[in-house]
Amino acid sequence: MAKHKTPLLDQLESGPWPSFVSDIKQEAASRAKNEKGLDYQIPVDCPDDLLGVLEMSYTDGETHWKHGGIVGVFGYGGGVIGRYCDQPEMFPGVAHFHTVRVAQPNGKWYSTKLLGDLMDIWELRGSGLTNMHGATGDIVFLGTTTPQLEEIFFELTHNLDIDLGGSGSNLRTPAACMGMSRCEYACYDSQELCYHLTMEYQDELHRPAFPYKFKFKFDACPNGCVAAIARSDLSFIGTWKDDIKVDQEAVAAYVGGEFPPNAGAHAGKDWGAFDIQKEVVDLCPSKCMSYEGGKLAIDNKECVRCMHCINTMPRALKVGDERGCSILCGAKAPILDGPQMGSLLVPFMEVNKDDDYQSIKDLIENVWDWWMEEGKNRERIGETMKRLGMATLVKAAGVPVDARQVQEPRHNPYIFWKAEDVEGGWDRDINDFRKRHQR
């Protein structure tokens, strides 16, 4: 029988989607049975009291968590988010309900043994509730008490060789896609660069010294599987400088129905025969493709690396050979302005392991020096850049000025007329526009 009545929370179980309420109830029932005979180190009824305090918050229309407080592990300034309930007598199981952020494996490659070991620690010393994964990418352990923090930290670091993640005004846990370990489109080794910078900047990760949080994310190709362009203060997105490689025989095989488009991802859908004109050429955002006489042509200087054509016909089209990454700065999601993607800082940089990634580290440290000097308290670097101008950041970062370094994207960064000044607006063929409006 439930410890607390939760009619409002119960409504969240009524829809077609999985419910976190059901998950918490399941964990409460499991801890009550304790079939493993564990000597729980925090109150057994922690999930029950969590449901109770959430129900009270829904009823009162206000939170009953006291967020914050000085709590953590020795020597670290981040990794633990202190949380206390303001009704400890009514809900003693969650009087302390601290969150522990745990650094995820690179590329989120887990073994079943590692997952089991992590859950064994948390079932014994925490609530048993997790978030896999948090918005930054960490493994999130939800709910434990102050005395258990050092115990959890010791077991993670000494027995599993896993560190805490970042929290507070510091470098947050870097996150990377699977990159070259699995993906044929990878333009640089995202996991290697992520690991190297994580180890290089341990002090910045664990001892807050920044105006506010700072996030690295690493996408090995423009598909952006970790959404670095939208979720990180400095994003590293794989790209290439030369031409897309085209296999015309494979193109013909796609057109003839020999190869399924999208690597068969849409098999079974009654969408008719593959139409390269409608499904590839017409959907190119920069209109850089044409298909005539059984041949696919690409005007590579106009390609914006959207990856649509390559994803649709992966056996016919491949990324180029001159590979590296673009670096963007300033993605954020402020409450008033809404989500904003990063602005291009470096159009192309080789990712060179041979020099210990020194050029990338020089850029990072220049950006940090500028931000720590100019940034206001709790101001993300994108907000500092917006306040002082991107030109200021470009100069401080020590990178060459490039016409593609635009803080807010325009229809074409090389042309500066307003849309209302152009006959027909922007919705005309860009090549025709250039011919008729040369400066």
PDB file of N, CA and C in Angstrom, residues 31 40-47 49 92-96 126-127 144-145:
ATOM      1  N   ARG A  31      12.151  -1.624  -3.201  1.00  0.00           N
ATOM      2  CA  ARG A  31      12.868  -1.410  -1.944  1.00  0.00           C
ATOM      3  C   ARG A  31      12.075  -1.960  -0.750  1.00  0.00           C
ATOM      4  N   TYR A  40      20.209  -1.151   3.216  1.00  0.00           N
ATOM      5  CA  TYR A  40      20.119   0.169   2.607  1.00  0.00           C
ATOM      6  C   TYR A  40      20.756   1.230   3.504  1.00  0.00           C
ATOM      7  N   GLN A  41      21.559   2.084   2.888  1.00  0.00           N
ATOM      8  CA  GLN A  41      22.288   3.103   3.640  1.00  0.00           C
ATOM      9  C   GLN A  41      21.543   4.432   3.720  1.00  0.00           C
ATOM     10  N   ILE A  42      20.431   4.551   3.031  1.00  0.00           N
ATOM     11  CA  ILE A  42      19.558   5.717   3.193  1.00  0.00           C
ATOM     12  C   ILE A  42      18.154   5.172   3.452  1.00  0.00           C
ATOM     13  N   PRO A  43      17.211   5.990   3.892  1.00  0.00           N
ATOM     14  CA  PRO A  43      15.891   5.473   4.249  1.00  0.00           C
ATOM     15  C   PRO A  43      15.256   4.628   3.145  1.00  0.00           C
ATOM     16  N   VAL A  44      14.692   3.486   3.553  1.00  0.00           N
ATOM     17  CA  VAL A  44      14.079   2.560   2.612  1.00  0.00           C
ATOM     18  C   VAL A  44      12.930   3.228   1.862  1.00  0.00           C
ATOM     19  N   ASP A  45      12.200   4.102   2.567  1.00  0.00           N
ATOM     20  CA  ASP A  45      11.020   4.714   1.961  1.00  0.00           C
ATOM     21  C   ASP A  45      11.329   6.011   1.213  1.00  0.00           C
ATOM     22  N   CYS A  46      12.574   6.181   0.805  1.00  0.00           N
ATOM     23  CA  CYS A  46      12.960   7.386   0.061  1.00  0.00           C
ATOM     24  C   CYS A  46      12.085   7.619  -1.177  1.00  0.00           C
ATOM     25  N   PRO A  47      11.849   6.613  -2.048  1.00  0.00           N
ATOM     26  CA  PRO A  47      10.985   6.874  -3.209  1.00  0.00           C
ATOM     27  C   PRO A  47       9.550   7.212  -2.821  1.00  0.00           C
ATOM     28  N   ASP A  49       8.558   8.839  -0.106  1.00  0.00           N
ATOM     29  CA  ASP A  49       8.526  10.235   0.335  1.00  0.00           C
ATOM     30  C   ASP A  49       8.778  11.199  -0.818  1.00  0.00           C
ATOM     31  N   PRO A  92      10.696  12.405   5.885  1.00  0.00           N
ATOM     32  CA  PRO A  92      12.075  12.181   6.354  1.00  0.00           C
ATOM     33  C   PRO A  92      12.951  11.431   5.359  1.00  0.00           C
ATOM     34  N   GLY A  93      12.325  10.654   4.476  1.00  0.00           N
ATOM     35  CA  GLY A  93      13.111   9.893   3.506  1.00  0.00           C
ATOM     36  C   GLY A  93      13.826  10.752   2.485  1.00  0.00           C
ATOM     37  N   VAL A  94      13.359  11.994   2.320  1.00  0.00           N
ATOM     38  CA  VAL A  94      14.006  12.894   1.365  1.00  0.00           C
ATOM     39  C   VAL A  94      14.425  14.191   2.045  1.00  0.00           C
ATOM     40  N   ALA A  95      14.659  14.143   3.356  1.00  0.00           N
ATOM     41  CA  ALA A  95      15.157  15.331   4.051  1.00  0.00           C
ATOM     42  C   ALA A  95      16.442  15.814   3.389  1.00  0.00           C
ATOM     43  N   HIS A  96      17.335  14.865   3.042  1.00  0.00           N
ATOM     44  CA  HIS A  96      18.482  15.113   2.164  1.00  0.00           C
ATOM     45  C   HIS A  96      18.181  14.365   0.872  1.00  0.00           C
ATOM     46  N   GLY A 126      22.008   4.984  -2.467  1.00  0.00           N
ATOM     47  CA  GLY A 126      21.145   6.058  -2.941  1.00  0.00           C
ATOM     48  C   GLY A 126      19.713   5.602  -3.071  1.00  0.00           C
ATOM     49  N   SER A 127      18.939   6.388  -3.793  1.00  0.00           N
ATOM     50  CA  SER A 127      17.509   6.106  -3.943  1.00  0.00           C
ATOM     51  C   SER A 127      17.218   4.989  -4.926  1.00  0.00           C
ATOM     52  N   THR A 144      20.502  11.132  -2.551  1.00  0.00           N
ATOM     53  CA  THR A 144      21.219  10.434  -1.483  1.00  0.00           C
ATOM     54  C   THR A 144      21.423  11.409  -0.331  1.00  0.00           C
ATOM     55  N   THR A 145      22.038  10.917   0.745  1.00  0.00           N
ATOM     56  CA  THR A 145      22.250  11.748   1.933  1.00  0.00           C
ATOM     57  C   THR A 145      23.705  12.186   2.021  1.00  0.00           C
TER      58      THR A 145
END
